[in-house]
PDB file of C-alpha atoms and ligand atoms in Angstrom:
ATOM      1  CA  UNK Z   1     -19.847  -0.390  44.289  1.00 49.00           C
ATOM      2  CA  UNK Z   2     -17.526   2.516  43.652  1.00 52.00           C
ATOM      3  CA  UNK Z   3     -14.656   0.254  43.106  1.00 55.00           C
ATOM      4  CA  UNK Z   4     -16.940  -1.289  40.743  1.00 58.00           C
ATOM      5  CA  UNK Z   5     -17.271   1.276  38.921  1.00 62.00           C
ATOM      6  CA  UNK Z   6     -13.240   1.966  38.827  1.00 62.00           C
ATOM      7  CA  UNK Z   7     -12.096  -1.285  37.820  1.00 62.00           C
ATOM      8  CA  UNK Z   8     -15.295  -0.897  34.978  1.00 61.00           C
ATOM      9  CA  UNK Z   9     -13.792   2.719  33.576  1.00 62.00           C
ATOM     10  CA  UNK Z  10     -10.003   0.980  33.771  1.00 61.00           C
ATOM     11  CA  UNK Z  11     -11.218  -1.832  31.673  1.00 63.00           C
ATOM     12  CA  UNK Z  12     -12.711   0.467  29.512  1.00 58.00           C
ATOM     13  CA  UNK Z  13      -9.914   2.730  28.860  1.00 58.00           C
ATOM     14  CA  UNK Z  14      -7.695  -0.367  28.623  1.00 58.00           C
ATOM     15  CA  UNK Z  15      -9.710  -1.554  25.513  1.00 57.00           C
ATOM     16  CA  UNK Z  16      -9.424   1.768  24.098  1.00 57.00           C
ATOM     17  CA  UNK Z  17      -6.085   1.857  24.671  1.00 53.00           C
ATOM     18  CA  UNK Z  18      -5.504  -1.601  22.962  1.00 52.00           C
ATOM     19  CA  UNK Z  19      -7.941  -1.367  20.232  1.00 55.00           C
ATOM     20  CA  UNK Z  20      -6.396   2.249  18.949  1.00 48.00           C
ATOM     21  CA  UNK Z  21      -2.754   0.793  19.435  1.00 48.00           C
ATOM     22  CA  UNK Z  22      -3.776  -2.443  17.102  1.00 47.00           C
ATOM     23  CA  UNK Z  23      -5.608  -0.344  14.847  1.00 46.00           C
ATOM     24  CA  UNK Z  24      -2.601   2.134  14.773  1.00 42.00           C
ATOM     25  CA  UNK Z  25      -0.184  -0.991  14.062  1.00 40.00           C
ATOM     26  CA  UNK Z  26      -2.602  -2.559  11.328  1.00 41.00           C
ATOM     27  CA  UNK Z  27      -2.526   0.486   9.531  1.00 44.00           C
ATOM     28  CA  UNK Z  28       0.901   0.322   8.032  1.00 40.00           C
ATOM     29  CA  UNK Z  29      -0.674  -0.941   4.851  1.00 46.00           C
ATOM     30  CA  UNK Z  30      -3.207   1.673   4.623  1.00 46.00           C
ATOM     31  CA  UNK Z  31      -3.875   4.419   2.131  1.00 45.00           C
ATOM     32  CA  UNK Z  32      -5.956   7.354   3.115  1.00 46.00           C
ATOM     33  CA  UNK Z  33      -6.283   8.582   0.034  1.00 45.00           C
ATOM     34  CA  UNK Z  34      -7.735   5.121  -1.219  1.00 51.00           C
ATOM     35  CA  UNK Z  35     -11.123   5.563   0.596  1.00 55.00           C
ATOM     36  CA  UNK Z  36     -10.776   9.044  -0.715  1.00 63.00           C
ATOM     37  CA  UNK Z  37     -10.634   8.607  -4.657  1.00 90.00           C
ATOM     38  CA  UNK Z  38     -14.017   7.381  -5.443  1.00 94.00           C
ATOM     39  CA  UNK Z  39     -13.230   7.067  -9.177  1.00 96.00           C
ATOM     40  CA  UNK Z  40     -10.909   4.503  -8.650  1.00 96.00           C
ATOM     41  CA  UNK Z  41     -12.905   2.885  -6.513  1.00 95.00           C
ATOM     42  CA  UNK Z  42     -16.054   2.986  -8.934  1.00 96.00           C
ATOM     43  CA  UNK Z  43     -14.114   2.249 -11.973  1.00 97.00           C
ATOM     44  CA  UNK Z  44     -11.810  -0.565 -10.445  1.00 97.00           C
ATOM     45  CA  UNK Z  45     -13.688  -2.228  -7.563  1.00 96.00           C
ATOM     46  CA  UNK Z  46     -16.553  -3.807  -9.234  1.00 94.00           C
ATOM     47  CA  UNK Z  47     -14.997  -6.796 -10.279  1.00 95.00           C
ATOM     48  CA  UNK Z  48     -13.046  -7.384  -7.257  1.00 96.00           C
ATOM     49  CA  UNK Z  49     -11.897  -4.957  -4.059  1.00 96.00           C
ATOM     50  CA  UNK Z  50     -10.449  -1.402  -5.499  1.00 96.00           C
ATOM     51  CA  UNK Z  51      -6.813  -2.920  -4.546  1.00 96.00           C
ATOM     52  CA  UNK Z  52      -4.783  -0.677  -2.107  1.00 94.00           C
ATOM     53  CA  UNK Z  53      -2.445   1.473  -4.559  1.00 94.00           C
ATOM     54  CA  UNK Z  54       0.955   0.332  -2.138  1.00 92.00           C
ATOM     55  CA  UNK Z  55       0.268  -3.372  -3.544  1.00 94.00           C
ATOM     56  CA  UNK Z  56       2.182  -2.882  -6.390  1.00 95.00           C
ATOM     57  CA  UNK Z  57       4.999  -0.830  -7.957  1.00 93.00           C
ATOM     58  CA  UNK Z  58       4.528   2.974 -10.121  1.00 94.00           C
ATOM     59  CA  UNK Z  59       5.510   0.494 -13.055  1.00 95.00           C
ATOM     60  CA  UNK Z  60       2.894  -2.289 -12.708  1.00 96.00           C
ATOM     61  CA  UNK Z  61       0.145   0.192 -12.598  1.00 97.00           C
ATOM     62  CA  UNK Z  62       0.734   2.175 -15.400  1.00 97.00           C
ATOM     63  CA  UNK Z  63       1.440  -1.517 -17.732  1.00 98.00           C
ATOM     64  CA  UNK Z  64      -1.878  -2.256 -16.707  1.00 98.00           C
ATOM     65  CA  UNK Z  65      -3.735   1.040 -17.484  1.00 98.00           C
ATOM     66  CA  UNK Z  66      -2.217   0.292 -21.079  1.00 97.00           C
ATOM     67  CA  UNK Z  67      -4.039  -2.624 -21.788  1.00 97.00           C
ATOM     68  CA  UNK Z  68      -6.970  -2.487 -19.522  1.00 98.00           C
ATOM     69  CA  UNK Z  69      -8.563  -3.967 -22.974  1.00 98.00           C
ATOM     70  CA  UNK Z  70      -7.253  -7.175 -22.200  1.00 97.00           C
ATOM     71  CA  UNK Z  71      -7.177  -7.041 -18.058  1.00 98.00           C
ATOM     72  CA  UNK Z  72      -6.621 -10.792 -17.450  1.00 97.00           C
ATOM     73  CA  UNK Z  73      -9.255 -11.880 -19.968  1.00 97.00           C
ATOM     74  CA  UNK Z  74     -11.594  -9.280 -19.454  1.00 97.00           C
ATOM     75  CA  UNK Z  75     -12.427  -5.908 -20.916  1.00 98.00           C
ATOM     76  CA  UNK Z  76     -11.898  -3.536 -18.317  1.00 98.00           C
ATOM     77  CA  UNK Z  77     -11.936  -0.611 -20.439  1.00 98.00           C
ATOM     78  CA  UNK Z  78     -12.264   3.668 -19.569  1.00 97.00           C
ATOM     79  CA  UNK Z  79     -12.232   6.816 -21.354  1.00 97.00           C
ATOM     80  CA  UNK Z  80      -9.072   8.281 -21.726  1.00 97.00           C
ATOM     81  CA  UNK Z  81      -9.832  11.277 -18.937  1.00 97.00           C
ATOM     82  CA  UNK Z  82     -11.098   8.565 -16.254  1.00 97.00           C
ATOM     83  CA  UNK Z  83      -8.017   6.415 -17.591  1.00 97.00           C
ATOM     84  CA  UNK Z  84      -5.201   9.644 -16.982  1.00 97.00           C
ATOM     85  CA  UNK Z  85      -7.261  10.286 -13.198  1.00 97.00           C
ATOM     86  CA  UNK Z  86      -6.562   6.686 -12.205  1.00 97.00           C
ATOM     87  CA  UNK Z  87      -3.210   6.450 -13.493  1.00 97.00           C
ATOM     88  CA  UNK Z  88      -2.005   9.494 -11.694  1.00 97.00           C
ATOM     89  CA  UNK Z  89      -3.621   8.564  -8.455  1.00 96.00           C
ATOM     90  CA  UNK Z  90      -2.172   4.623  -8.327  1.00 96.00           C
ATOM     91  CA  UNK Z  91       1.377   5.839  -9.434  1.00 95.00           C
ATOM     92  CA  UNK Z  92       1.496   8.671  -6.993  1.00 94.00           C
ATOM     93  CA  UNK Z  93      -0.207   6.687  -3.917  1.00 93.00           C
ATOM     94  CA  UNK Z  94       1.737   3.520  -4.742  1.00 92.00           C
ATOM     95  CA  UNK Z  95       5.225   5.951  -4.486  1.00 88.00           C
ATOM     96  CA  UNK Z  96       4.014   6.761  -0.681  1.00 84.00           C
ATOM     97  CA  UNK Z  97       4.562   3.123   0.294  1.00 68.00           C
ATOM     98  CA  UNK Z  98       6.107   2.571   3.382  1.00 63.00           C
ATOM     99  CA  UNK Z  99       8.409   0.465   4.341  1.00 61.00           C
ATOM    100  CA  UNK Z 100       6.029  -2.379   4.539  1.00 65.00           C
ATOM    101  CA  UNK Z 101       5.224  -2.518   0.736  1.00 70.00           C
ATOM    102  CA  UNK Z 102       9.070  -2.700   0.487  1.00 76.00           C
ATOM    103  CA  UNK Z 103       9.074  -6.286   2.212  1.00 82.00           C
ATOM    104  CA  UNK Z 104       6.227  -7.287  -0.734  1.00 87.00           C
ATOM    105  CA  UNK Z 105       8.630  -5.911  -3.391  1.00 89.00           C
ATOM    106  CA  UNK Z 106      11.352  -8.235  -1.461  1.00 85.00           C
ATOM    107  CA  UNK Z 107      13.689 -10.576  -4.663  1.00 83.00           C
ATOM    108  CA  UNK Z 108      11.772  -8.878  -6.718  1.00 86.00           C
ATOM    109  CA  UNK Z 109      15.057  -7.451  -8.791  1.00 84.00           C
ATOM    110  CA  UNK Z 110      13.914  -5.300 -12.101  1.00 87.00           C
ATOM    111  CA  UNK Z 111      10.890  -7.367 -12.444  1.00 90.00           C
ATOM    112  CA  UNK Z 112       7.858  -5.154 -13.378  1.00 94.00           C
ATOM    113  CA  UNK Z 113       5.162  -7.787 -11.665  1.00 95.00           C
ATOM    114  CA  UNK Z 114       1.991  -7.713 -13.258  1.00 96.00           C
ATOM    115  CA  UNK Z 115       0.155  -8.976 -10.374  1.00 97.00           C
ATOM    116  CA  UNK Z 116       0.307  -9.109  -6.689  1.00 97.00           C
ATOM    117  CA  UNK Z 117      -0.881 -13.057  -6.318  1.00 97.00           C
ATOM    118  CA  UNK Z 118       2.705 -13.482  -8.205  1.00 95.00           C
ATOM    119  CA  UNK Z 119       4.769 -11.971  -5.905  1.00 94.00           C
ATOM    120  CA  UNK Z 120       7.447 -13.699  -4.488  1.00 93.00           C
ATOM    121  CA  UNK Z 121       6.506 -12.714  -0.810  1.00 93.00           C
ATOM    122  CA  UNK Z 122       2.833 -12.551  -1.459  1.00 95.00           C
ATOM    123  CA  UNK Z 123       3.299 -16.860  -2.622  1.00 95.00           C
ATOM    124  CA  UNK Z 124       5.545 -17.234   0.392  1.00 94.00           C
ATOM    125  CA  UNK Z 125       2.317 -15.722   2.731  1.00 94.00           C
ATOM    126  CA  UNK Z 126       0.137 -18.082   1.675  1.00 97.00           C
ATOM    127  CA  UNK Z 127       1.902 -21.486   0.319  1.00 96.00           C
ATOM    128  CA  UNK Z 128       0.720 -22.912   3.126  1.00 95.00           C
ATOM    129  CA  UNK Z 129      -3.266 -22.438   2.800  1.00 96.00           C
ATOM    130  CA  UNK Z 130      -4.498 -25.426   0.856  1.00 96.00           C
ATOM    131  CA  UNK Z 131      -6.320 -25.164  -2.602  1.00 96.00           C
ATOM    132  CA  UNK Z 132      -9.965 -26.566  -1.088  1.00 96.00           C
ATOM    133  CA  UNK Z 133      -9.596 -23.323   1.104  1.00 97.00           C
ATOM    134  CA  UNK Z 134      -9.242 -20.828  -2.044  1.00 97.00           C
ATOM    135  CA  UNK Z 135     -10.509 -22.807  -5.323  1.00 96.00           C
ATOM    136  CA  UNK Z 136     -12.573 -24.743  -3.498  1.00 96.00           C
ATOM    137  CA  UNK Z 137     -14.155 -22.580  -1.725  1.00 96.00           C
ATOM    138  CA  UNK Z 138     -17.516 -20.861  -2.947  1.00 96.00           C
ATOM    139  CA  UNK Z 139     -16.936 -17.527  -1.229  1.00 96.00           C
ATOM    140  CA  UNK Z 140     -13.455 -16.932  -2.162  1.00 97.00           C
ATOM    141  CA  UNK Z 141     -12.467 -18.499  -5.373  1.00 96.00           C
ATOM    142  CA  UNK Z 142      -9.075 -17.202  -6.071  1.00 97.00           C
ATOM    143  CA  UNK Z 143      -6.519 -15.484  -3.851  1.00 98.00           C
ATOM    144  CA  UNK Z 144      -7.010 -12.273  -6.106  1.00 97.00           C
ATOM    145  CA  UNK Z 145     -10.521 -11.732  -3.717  1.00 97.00           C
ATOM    146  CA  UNK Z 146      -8.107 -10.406  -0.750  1.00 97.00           C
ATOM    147  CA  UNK Z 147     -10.901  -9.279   1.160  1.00 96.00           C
ATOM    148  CA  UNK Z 148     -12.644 -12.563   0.853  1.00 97.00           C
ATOM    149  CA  UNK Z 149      -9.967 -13.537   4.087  1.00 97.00           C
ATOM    150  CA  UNK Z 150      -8.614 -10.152   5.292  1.00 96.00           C
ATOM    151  CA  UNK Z 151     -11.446  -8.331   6.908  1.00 92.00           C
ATOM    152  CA  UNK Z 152      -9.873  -4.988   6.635  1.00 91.00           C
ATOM    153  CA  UNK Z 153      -8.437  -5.337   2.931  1.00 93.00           C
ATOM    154  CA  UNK Z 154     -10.359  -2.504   1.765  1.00 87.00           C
ATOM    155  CA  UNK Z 155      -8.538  -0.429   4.530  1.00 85.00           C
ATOM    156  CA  UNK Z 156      -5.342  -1.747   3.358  1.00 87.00           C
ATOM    157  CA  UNK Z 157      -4.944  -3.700   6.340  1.00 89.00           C
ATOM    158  CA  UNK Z 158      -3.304  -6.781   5.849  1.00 92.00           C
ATOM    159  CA  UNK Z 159      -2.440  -7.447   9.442  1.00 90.00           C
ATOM    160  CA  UNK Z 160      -2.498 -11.555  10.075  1.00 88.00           C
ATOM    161  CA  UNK Z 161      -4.581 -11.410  12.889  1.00 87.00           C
ATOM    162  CA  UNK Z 162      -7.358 -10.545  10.840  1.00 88.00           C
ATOM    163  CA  UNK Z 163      -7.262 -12.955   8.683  1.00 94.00           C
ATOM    164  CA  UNK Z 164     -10.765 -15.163   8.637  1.00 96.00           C
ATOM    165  CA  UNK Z 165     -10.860 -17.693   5.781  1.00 97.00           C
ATOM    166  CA  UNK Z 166     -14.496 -18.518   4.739  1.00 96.00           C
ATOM    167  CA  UNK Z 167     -15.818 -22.064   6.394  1.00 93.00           C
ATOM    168  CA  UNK Z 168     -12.670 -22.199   8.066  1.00 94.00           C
ATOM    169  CA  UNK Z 169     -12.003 -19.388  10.308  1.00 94.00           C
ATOM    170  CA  UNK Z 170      -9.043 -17.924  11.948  1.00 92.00           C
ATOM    171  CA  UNK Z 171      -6.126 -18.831  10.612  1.00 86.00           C
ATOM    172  CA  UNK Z 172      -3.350 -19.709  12.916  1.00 80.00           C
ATOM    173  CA  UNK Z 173       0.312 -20.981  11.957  1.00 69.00           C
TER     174      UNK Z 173
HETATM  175  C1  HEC W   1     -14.709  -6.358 -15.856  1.00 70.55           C
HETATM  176  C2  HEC W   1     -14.148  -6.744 -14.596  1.00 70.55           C
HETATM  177  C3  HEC W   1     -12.901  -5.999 -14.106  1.00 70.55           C
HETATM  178  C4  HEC W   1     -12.725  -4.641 -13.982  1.00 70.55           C
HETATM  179  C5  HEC W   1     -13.705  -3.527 -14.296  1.00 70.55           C
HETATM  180  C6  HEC W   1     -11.389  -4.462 -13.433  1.00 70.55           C
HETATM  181  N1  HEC W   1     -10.790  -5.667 -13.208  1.00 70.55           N
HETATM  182 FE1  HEC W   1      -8.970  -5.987 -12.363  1.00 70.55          FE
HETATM  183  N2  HEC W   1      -9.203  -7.995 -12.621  1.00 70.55           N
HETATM  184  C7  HEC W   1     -10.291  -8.611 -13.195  1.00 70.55           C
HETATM  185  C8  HEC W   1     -10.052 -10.052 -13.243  1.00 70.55           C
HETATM  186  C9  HEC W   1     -11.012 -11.101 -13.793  1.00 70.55           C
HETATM  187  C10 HEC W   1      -8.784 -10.267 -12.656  1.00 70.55           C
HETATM  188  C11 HEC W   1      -8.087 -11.603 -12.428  1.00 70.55           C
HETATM  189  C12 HEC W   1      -8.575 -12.163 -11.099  1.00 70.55           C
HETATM  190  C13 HEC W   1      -8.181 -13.597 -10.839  1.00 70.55           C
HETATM  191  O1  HEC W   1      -7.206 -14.082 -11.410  1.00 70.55           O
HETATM  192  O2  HEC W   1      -8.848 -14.238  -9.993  1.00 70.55           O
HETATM  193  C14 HEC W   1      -8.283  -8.939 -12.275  1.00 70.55           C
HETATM  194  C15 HEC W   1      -7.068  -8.726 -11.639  1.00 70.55           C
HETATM  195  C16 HEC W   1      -6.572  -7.510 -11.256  1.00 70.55           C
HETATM  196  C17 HEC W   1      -5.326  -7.299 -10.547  1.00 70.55           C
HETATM  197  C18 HEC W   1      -4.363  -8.405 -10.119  1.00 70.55           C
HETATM  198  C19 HEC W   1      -4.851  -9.118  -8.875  1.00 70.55           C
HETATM  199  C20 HEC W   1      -3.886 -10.230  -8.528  1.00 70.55           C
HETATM  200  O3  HEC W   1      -4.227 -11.396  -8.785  1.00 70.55           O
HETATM  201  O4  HEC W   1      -2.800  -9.941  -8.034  1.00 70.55           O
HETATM  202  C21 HEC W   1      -5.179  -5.953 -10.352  1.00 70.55           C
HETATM  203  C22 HEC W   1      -4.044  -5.263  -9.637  1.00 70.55           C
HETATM  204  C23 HEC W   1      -6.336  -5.317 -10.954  1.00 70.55           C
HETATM  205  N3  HEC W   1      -7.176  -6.288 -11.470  1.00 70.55           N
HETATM  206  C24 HEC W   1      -6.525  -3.948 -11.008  1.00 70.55           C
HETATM  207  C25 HEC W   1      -7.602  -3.342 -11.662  1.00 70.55           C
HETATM  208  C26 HEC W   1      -7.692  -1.925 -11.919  1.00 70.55           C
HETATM  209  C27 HEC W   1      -6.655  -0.893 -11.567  1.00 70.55           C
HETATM  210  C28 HEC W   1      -8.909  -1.712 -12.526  1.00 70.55           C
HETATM  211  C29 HEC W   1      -9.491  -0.405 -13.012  1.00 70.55           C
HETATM  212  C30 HEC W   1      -8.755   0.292 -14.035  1.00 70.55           C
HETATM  213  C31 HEC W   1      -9.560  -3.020 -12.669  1.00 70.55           C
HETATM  214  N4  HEC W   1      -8.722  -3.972 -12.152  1.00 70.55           N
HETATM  215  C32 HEC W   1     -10.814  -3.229 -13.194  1.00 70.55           C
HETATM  216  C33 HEC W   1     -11.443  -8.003 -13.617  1.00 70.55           C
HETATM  217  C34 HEC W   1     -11.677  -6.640 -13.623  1.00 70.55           C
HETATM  218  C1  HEC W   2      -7.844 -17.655   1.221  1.00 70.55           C
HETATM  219  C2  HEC W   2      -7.636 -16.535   2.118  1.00 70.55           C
HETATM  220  C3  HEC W   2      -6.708 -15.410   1.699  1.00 70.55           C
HETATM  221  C4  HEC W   2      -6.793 -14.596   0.584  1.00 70.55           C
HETATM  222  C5  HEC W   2      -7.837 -14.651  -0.518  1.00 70.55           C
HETATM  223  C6  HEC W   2      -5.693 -13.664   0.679  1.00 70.55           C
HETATM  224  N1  HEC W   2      -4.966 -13.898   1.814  1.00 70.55           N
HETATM  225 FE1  HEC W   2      -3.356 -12.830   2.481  1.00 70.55          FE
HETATM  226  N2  HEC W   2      -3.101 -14.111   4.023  1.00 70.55           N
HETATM  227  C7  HEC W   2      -3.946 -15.171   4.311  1.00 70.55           C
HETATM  228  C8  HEC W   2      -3.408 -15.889   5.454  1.00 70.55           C
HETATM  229  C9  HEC W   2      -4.024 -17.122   6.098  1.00 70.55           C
HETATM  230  C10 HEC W   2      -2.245 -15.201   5.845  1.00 70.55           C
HETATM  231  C11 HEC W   2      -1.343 -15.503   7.028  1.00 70.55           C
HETATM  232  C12 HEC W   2      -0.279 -16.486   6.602  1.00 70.55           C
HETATM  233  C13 HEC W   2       0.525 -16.952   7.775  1.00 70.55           C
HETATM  234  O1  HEC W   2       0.256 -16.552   8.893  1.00 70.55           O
HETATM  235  O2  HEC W   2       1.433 -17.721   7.528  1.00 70.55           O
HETATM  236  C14 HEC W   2      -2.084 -14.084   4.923  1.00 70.55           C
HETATM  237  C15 HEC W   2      -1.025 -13.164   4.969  1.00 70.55           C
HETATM  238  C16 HEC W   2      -0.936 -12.029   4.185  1.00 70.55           C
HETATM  239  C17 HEC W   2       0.074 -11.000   4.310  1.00 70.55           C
HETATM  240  C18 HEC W   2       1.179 -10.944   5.348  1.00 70.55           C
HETATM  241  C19 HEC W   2       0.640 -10.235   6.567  1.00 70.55           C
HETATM  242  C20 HEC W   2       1.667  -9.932   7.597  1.00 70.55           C
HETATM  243  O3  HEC W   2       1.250  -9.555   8.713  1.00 70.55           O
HETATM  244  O4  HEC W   2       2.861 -10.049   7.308  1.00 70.55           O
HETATM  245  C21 HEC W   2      -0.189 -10.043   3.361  1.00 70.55           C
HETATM  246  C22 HEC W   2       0.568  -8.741   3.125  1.00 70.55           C
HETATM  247  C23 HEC W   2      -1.348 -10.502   2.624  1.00 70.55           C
HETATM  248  N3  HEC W   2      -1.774 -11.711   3.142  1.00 70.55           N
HETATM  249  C24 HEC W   2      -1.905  -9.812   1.571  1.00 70.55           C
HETATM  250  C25 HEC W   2      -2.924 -10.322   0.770  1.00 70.55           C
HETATM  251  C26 HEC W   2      -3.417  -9.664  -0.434  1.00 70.55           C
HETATM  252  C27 HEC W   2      -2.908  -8.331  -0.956  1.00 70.55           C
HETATM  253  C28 HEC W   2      -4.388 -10.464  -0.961  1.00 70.55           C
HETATM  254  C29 HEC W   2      -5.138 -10.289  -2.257  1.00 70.55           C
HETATM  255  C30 HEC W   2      -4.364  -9.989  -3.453  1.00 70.55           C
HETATM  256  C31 HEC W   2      -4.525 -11.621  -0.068  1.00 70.55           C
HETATM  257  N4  HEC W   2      -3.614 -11.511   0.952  1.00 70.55           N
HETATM  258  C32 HEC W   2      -5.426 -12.666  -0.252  1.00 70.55           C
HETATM  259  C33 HEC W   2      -5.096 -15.529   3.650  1.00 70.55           C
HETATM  260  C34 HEC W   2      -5.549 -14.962   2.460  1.00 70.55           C
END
């Protein structure tokens, strides 16, 4: 009984041990400060997820807040003082980018990419995922609805072994 109860608390504090050292390791995507700007995430997460700042170059983000009239065919439009708050916050969270948004800038060169889905390492992530899985697929339509597949996209988590592709599952490769 008492080693029971031993073996019961190791097991416990094993899975605590594991789950904070994955969480810890999936974080290297995440912005804090994303959770915490809840203009941003009001303004630009209606349409789609309130995309992690780190996803994309200083440059990209402030090209886009310059024609948020025309935001990939739709009118995505702010006042000019909810327009400067965003701006400021994507360009300065985007510059705190770790390492890992360094290996999604990878062959980039002086490109200023307007998207993340065009990315040269974001296509080489997912060539492999056929289109009946994405455009196909109901419930996730394009690969711009990250969080469609990555459970913790909001987080900024992009860690591949939470990946879960709707009517498929866990992807494996
Ligand atoms: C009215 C709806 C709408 C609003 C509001 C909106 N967007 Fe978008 N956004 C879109 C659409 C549509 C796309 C293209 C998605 C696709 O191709 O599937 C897009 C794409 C994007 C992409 C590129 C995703 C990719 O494919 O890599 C980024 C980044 C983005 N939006 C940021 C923002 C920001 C920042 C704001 C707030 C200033 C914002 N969006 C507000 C509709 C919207
Ligand atoms: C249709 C499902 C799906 C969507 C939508 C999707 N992904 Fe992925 N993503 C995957 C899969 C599956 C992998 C793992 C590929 C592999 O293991 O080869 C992956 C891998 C990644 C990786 C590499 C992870 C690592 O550990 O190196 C990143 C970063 C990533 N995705 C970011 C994004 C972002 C950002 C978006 C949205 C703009 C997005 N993904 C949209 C399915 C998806």
């Amino acid at each position: 009984m008492k080693q029971n109860r031993n073996m019961m608390a190791g097991s416990i504090l094993m899975t605590a041990i594991l789950a904070f050292s994955l969480y810890g390791f999936g974080q290297i995507w995440a912005s804090s400060k994303n959770q915490a700007n809840p203009l941003y995430a009001e303004e630009c997460g209606s349409c789609h997820m309130a995309y992690p700042a780190q996803l994309l170059p200083p440059q990209s983000w402030q090209n886009m807040m310059l024609q948020l009239e025309d935001h990939f065919g739709e009118n995505a439009e702010l006042d000019a003082e909810s327009k400067q708050a965003i701006e400021s916050y994507l360009v300065e969270a985007s510059q705190q980018g770790n390492g890992s948004s360094r290996k999604l800038f990878r062959n980039l060169g002086k490109q200023v990419p307007e998207r993340i889905t065009t990315l040269p390492y974001f296509i080489h992530e997912h060539d492999e995922i056929p289109s009946r899985l994405i455009t196909s697929n109901d419930k996730v339509g394009s690969l711009s609805q990250c969080n469609a597949c990555h459970q913790r996209a909001e987080q900024g988590d992009f860690d591949e072994d939470d990946v879960s592709i709707p009517g498929f599952g866990r992807w494996d490769d």
